PDB file of C-alpha atoms in Angstrom:
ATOM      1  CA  UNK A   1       9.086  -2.774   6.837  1.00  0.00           C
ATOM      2  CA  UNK A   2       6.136  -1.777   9.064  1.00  0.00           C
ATOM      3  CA  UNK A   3       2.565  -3.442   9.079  1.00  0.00           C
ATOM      4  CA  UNK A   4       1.121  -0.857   7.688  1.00  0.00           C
ATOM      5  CA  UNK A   5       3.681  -0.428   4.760  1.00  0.00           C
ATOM      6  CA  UNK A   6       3.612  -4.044   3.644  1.00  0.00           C
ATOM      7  CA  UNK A   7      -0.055  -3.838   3.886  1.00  0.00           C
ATOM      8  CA  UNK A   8      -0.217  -1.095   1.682  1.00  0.00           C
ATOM      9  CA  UNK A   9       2.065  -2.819  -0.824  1.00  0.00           C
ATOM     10  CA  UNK A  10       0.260  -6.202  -0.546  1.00  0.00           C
ATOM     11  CA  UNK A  11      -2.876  -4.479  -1.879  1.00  0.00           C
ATOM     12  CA  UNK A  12      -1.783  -3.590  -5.039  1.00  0.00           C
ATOM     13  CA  UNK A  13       0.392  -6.747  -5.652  1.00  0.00           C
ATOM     14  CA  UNK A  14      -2.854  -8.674  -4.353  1.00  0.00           C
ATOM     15  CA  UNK A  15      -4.666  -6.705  -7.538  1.00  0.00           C
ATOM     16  CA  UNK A  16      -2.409  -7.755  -9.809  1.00  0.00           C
ATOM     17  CA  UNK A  17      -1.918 -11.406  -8.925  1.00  0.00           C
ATOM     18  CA  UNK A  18      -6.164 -11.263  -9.091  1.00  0.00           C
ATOM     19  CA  UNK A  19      -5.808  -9.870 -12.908  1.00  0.00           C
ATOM     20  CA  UNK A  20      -3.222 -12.368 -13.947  1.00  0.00           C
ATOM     21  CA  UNK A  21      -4.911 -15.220 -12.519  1.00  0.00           C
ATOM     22  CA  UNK A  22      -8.228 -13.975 -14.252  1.00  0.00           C
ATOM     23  CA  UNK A  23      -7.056 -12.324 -17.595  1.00  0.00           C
ATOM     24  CA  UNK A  24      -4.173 -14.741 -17.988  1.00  0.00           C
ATOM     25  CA  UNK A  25      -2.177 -11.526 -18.845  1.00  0.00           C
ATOM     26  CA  UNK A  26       1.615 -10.347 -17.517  1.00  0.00           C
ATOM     27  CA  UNK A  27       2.067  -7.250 -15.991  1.00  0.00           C
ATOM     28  CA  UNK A  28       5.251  -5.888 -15.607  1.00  0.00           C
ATOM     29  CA  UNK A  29       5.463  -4.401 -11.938  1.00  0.00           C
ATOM     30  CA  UNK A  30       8.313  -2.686 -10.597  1.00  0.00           C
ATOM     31  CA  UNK A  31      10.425  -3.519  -8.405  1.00  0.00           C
ATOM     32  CA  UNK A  32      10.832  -1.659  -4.348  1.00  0.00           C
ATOM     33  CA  UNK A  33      13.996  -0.079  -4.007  1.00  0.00           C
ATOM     34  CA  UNK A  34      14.159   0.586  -0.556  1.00  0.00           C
ATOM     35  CA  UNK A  35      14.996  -2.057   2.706  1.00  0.00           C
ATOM     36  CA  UNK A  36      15.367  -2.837   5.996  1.00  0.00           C
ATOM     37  CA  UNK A  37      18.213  -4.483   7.890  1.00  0.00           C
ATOM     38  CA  UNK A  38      17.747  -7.583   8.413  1.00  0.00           C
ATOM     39  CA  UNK A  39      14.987  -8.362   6.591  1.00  0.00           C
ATOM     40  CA  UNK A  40      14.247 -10.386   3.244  1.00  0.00           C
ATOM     41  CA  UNK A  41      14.363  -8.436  -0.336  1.00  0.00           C
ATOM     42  CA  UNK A  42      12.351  -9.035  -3.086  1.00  0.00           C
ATOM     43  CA  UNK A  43      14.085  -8.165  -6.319  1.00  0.00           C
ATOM     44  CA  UNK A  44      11.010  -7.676  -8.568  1.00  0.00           C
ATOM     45  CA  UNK A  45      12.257  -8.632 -12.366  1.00  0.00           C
ATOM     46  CA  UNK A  46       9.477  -9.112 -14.978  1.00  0.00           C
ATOM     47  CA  UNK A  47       9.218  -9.448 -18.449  1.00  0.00           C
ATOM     48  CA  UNK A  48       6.542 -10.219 -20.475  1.00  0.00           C
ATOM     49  CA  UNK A  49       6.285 -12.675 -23.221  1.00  0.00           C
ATOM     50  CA  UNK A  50       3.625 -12.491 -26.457  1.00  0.00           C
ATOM     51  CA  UNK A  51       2.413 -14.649 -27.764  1.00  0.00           C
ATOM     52  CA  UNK A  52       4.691 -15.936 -30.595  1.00  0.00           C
ATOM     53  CA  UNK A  53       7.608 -15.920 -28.434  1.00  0.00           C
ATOM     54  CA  UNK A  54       6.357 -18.643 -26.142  1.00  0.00           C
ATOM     55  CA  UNK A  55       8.710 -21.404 -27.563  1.00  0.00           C
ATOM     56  CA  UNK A  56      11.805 -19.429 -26.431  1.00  0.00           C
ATOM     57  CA  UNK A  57      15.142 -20.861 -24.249  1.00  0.00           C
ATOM     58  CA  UNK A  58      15.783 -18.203 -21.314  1.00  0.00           C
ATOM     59  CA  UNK A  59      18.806 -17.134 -19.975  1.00  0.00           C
ATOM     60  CA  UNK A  60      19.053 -14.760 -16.779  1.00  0.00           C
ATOM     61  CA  UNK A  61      21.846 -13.174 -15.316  1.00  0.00           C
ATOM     62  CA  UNK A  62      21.440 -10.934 -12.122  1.00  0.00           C
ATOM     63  CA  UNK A  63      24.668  -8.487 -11.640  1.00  0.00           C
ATOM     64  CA  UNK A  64      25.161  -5.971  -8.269  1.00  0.00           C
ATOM     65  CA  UNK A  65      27.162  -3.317  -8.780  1.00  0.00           C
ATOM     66  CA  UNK A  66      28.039  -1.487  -5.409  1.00  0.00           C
ATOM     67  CA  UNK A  67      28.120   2.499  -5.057  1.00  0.00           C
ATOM     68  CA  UNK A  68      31.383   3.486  -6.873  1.00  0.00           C
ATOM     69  CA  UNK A  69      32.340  -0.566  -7.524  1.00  0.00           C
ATOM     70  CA  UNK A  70      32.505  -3.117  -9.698  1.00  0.00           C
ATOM     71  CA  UNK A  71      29.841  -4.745 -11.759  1.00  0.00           C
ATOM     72  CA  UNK A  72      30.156  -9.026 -10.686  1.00  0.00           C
ATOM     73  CA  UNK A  73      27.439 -11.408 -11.368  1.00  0.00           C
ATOM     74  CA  UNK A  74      25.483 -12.811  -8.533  1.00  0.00           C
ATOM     75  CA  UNK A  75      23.203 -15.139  -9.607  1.00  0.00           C
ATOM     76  CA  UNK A  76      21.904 -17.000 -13.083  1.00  0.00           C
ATOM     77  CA  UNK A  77      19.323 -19.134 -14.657  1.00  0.00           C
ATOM     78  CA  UNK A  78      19.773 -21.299 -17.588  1.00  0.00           C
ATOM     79  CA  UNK A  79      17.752 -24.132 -17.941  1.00  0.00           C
ATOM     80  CA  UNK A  80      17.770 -24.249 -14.122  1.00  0.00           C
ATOM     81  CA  UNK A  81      18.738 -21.303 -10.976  1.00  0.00           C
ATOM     82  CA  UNK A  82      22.067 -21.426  -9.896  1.00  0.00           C
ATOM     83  CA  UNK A  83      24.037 -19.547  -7.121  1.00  0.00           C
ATOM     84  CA  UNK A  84      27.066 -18.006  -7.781  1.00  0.00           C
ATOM     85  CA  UNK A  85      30.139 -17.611  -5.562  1.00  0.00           C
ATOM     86  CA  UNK A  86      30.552 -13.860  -3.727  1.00  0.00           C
ATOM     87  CA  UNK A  87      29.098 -11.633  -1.166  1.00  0.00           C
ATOM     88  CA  UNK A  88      25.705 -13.062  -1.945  1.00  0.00           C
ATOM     89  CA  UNK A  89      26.600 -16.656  -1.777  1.00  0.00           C
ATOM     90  CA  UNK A  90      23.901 -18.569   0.480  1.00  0.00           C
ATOM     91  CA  UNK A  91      21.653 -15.689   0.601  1.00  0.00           C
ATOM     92  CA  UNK A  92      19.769 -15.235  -2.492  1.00  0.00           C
ATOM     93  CA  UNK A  93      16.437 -17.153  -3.132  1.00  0.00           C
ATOM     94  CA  UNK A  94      14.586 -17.733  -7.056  1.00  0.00           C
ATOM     95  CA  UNK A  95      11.391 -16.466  -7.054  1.00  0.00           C
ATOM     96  CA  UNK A  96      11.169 -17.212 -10.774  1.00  0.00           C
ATOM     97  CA  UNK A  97       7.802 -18.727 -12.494  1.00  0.00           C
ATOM     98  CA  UNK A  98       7.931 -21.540 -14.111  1.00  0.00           C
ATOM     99  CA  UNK A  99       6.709 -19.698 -17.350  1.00  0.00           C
ATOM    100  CA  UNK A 100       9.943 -17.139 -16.816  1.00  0.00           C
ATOM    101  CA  UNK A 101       8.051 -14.158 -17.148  1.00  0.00           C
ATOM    102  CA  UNK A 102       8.659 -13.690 -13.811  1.00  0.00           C
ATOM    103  CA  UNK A 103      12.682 -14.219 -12.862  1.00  0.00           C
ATOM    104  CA  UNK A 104      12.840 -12.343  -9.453  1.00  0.00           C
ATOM    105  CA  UNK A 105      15.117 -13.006  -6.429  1.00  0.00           C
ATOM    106  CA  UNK A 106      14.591 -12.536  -3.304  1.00  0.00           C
ATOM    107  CA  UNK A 107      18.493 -11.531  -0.971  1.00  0.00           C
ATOM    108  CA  UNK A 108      18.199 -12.664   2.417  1.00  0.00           C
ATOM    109  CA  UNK A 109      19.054 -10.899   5.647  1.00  0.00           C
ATOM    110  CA  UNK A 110      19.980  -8.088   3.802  1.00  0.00           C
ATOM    111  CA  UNK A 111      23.013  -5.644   5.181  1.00  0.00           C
ATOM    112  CA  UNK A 112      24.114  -2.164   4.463  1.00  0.00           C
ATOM    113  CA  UNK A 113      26.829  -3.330   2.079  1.00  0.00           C
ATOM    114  CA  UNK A 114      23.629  -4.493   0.040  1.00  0.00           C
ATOM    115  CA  UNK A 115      22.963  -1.315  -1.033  1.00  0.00           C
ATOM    116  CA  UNK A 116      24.029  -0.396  -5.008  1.00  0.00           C
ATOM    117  CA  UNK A 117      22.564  -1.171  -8.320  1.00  0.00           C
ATOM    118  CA  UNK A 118      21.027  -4.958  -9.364  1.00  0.00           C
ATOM    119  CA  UNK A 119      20.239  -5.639 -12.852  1.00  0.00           C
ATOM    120  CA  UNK A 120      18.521  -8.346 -14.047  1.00  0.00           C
ATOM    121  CA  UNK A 121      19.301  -9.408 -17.638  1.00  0.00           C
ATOM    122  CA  UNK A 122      17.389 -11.875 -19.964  1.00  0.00           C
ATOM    123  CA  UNK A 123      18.189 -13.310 -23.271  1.00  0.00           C
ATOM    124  CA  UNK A 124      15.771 -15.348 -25.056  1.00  0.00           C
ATOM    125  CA  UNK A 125      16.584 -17.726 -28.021  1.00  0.00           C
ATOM    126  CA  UNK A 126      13.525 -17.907 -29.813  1.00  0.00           C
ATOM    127  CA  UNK A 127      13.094 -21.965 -31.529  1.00  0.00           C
ATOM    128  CA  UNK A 128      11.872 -21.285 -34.842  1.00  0.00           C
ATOM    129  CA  UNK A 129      12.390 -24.047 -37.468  1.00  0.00           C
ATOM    130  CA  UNK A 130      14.414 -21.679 -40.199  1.00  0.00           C
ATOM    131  CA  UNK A 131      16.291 -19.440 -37.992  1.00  0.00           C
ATOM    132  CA  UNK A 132      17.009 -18.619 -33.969  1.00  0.00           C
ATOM    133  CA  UNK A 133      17.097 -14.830 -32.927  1.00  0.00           C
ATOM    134  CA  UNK A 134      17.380 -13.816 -29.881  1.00  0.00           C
ATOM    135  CA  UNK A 135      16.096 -10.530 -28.005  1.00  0.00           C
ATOM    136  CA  UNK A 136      17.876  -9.177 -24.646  1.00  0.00           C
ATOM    137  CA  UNK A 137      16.383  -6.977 -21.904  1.00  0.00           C
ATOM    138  CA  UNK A 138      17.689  -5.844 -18.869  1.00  0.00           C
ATOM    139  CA  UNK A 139      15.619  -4.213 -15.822  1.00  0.00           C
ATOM    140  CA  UNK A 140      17.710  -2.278 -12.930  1.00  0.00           C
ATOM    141  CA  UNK A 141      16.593  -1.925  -9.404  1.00  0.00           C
ATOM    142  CA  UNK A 142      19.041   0.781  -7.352  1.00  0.00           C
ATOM    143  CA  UNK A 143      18.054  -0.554  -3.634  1.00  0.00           C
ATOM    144  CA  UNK A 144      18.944   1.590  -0.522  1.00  0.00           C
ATOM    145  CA  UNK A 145      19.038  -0.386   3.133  1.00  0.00           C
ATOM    146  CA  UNK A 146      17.821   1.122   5.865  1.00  0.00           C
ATOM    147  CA  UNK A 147      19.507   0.715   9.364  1.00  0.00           C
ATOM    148  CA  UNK A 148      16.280   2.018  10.550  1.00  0.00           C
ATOM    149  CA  UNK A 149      12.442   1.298  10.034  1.00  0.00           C
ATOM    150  CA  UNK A 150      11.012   2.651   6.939  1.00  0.00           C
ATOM    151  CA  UNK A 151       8.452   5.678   6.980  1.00  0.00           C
ATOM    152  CA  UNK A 152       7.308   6.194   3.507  1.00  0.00           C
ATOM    153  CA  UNK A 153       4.960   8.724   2.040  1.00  0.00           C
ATOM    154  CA  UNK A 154       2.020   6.508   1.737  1.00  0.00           C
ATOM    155  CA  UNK A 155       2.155   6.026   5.933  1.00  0.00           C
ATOM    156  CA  UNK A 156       2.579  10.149   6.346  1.00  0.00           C
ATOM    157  CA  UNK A 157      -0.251  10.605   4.391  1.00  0.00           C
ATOM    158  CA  UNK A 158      -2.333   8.004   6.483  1.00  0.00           C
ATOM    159  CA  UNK A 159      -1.344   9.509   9.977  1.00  0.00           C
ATOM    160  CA  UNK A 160      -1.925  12.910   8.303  1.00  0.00           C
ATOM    161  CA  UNK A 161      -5.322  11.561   7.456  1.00  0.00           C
ATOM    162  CA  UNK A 162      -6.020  10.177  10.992  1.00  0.00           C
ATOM    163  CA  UNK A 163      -5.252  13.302  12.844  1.00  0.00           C
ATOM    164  CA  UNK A 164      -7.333  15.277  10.333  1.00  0.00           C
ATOM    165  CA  UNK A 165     -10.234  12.889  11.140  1.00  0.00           C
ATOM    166  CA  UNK A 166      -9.942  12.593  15.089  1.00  0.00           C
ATOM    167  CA  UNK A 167      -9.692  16.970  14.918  1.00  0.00           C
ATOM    168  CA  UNK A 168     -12.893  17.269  12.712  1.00  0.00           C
ATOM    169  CA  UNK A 169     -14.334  14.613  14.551  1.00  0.00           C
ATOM    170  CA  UNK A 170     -13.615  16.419  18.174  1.00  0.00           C
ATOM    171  CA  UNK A 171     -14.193  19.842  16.936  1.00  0.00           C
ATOM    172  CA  UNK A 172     -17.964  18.544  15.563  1.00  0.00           C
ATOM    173  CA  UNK A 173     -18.555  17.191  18.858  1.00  0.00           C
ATOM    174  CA  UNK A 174     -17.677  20.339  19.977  1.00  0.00           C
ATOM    175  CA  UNK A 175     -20.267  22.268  18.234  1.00  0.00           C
ATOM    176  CA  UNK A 176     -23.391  19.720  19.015  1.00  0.00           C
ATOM    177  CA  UNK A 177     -22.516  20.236  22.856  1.00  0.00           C
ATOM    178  CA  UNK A 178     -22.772  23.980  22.217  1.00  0.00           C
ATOM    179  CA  UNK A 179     -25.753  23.714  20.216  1.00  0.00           C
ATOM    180  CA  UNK A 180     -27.555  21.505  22.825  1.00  0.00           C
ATOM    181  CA  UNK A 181     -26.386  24.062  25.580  1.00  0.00           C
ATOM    182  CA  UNK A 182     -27.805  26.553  23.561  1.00  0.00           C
ATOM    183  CA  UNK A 183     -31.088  24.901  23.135  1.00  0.00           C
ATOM    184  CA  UNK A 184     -32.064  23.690  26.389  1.00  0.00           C
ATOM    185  CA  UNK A 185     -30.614  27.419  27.989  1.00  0.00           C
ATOM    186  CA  UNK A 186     -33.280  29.028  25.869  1.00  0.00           C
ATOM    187  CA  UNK A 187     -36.041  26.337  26.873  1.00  0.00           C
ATOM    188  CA  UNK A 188     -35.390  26.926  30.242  1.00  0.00           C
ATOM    189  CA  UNK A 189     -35.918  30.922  30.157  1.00  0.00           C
ATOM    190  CA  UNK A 190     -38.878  30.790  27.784  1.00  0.00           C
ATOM    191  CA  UNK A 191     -40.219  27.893  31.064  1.00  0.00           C
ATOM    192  CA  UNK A 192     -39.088  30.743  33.292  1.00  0.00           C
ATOM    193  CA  UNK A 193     -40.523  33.827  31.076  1.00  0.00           C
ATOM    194  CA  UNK A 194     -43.877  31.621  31.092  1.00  0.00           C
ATOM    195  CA  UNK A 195     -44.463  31.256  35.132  1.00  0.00           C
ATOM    196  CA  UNK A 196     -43.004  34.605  35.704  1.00  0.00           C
ATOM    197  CA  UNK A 197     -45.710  35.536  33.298  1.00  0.00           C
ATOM    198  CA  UNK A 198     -48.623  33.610  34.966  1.00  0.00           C
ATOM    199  CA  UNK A 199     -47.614  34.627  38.344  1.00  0.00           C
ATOM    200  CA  UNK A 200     -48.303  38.098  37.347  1.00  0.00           C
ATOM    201  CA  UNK A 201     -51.753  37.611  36.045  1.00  0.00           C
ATOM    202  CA  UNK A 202     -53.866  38.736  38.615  1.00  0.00           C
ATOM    203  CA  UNK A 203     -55.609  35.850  41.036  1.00  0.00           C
ATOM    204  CA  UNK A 204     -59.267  36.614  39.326  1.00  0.00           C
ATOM    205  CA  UNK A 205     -58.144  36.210  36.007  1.00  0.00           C
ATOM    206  CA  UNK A 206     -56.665  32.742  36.285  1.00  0.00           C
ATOM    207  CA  UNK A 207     -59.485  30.775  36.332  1.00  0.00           C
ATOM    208  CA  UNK A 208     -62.168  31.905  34.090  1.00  0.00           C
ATOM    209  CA  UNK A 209     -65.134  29.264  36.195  1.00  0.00           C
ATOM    210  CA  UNK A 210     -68.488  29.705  35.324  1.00  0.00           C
ATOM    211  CA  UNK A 211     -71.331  29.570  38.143  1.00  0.00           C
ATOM    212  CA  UNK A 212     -74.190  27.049  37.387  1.00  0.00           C
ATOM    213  CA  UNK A 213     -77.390  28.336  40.259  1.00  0.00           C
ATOM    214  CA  UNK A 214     -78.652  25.228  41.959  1.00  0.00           C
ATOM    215  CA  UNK A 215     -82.399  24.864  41.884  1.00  0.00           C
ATOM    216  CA  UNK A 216     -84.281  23.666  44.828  1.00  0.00           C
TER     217      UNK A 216
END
């Protein structure tokens, strides 16, 4: 992912960490579905807790599910993350908080075969004194990998936006260097107009002097 692209998706994920940190609240953000080659993943799985289901036991269990393939379980939490043998073995990372609202992953050095549906499914027992129910919820992220560098919309836009800027920009400097032209062109004939103008004032009517007589 470009500079520019994960700067553009830091900002928003920088807002949010600011408003959970401040309002002590979860926000469920989705996850990206798109990669690069060769690069680290982030598989974004939240879900939010209220209040009265603080006291809960969590279980998570990530599946993949390549294009066309066969649904096979990748990685799990339960009580404590745990790797699972297959195609991901040795390359997935928990990204979990200790709360488990948040029970990401993150796939390292990720390869075309990557490609396909992840789920991300949570069960929580809730430990109430009469009974124990339990809720499920399940979040899907379809990634694509890239071989290629990414050019999303967001970095169209801003080159869009740049060009626009640089052609106003040029075209307004344009118009002040015609203006300018303009302006000192006609100071320079209205200087001409003016001595052409003097010049043809005859010599005895260019200076008006008046003549004093000197007394003896």
């Amino acid at each position: 992912m470009s500079p520019l692209n994960s700067f553009l998706y830091s900002v928003p994920l920088l807002f949010i960490l600011i408003v959970r940190c401040c309002w002590l609240v979860c926000v469920e953000v989705p996850s990206d579905t798109e990669a690069l080659h060769g690069t680290n993943m982030k598989l974004t799985c939240i879900s939010c807790m209220k209040r009265e289901e603080v006291n809960t036991d969590t279980i998570v269990d990530w599946t993949y599910t390549a294009n066309g393939g066969k649904e096979i379980s990748i990685y799990e939490y339960n009580g404590e993350p745990r790797e699972l043998k297959g195609p991901f073995q040795g390359r997935i990372l928990w990204n979990g908080s200790k709360d488990l609202q948040d029970v990401s992953i993150t796939i390292v050095n990720v390869t075309l075969n990557d490609s396909g549906l992840y789920q991300c499914k949570i069960k929580r027992h809730f430990n109430y004194e009469m009974h124990r129910p339990s809720v499920k919820n399940v979040k899907e992220v379809q990634l694509t990998v890239h071989e290629d560098a990414l050019e999303d919309f967001t970095s169209y836009i801003s080159e869009i936006m740049m060009y626009l800027l640089l052609v106003f920009l040029t075209l307004w400097l344009v118009i002040e260097m015609i203006y300018c032209y303009r302006k000192i062109s006609k100071s320079e004939k209205a200087a001409q107009e003016n001595a052409t103008d003097y010049l043809a004032i005859p010599s005895g009517n260019k200076e008006n002097r008046s003549i004093v007589p000197v007394e003896e």
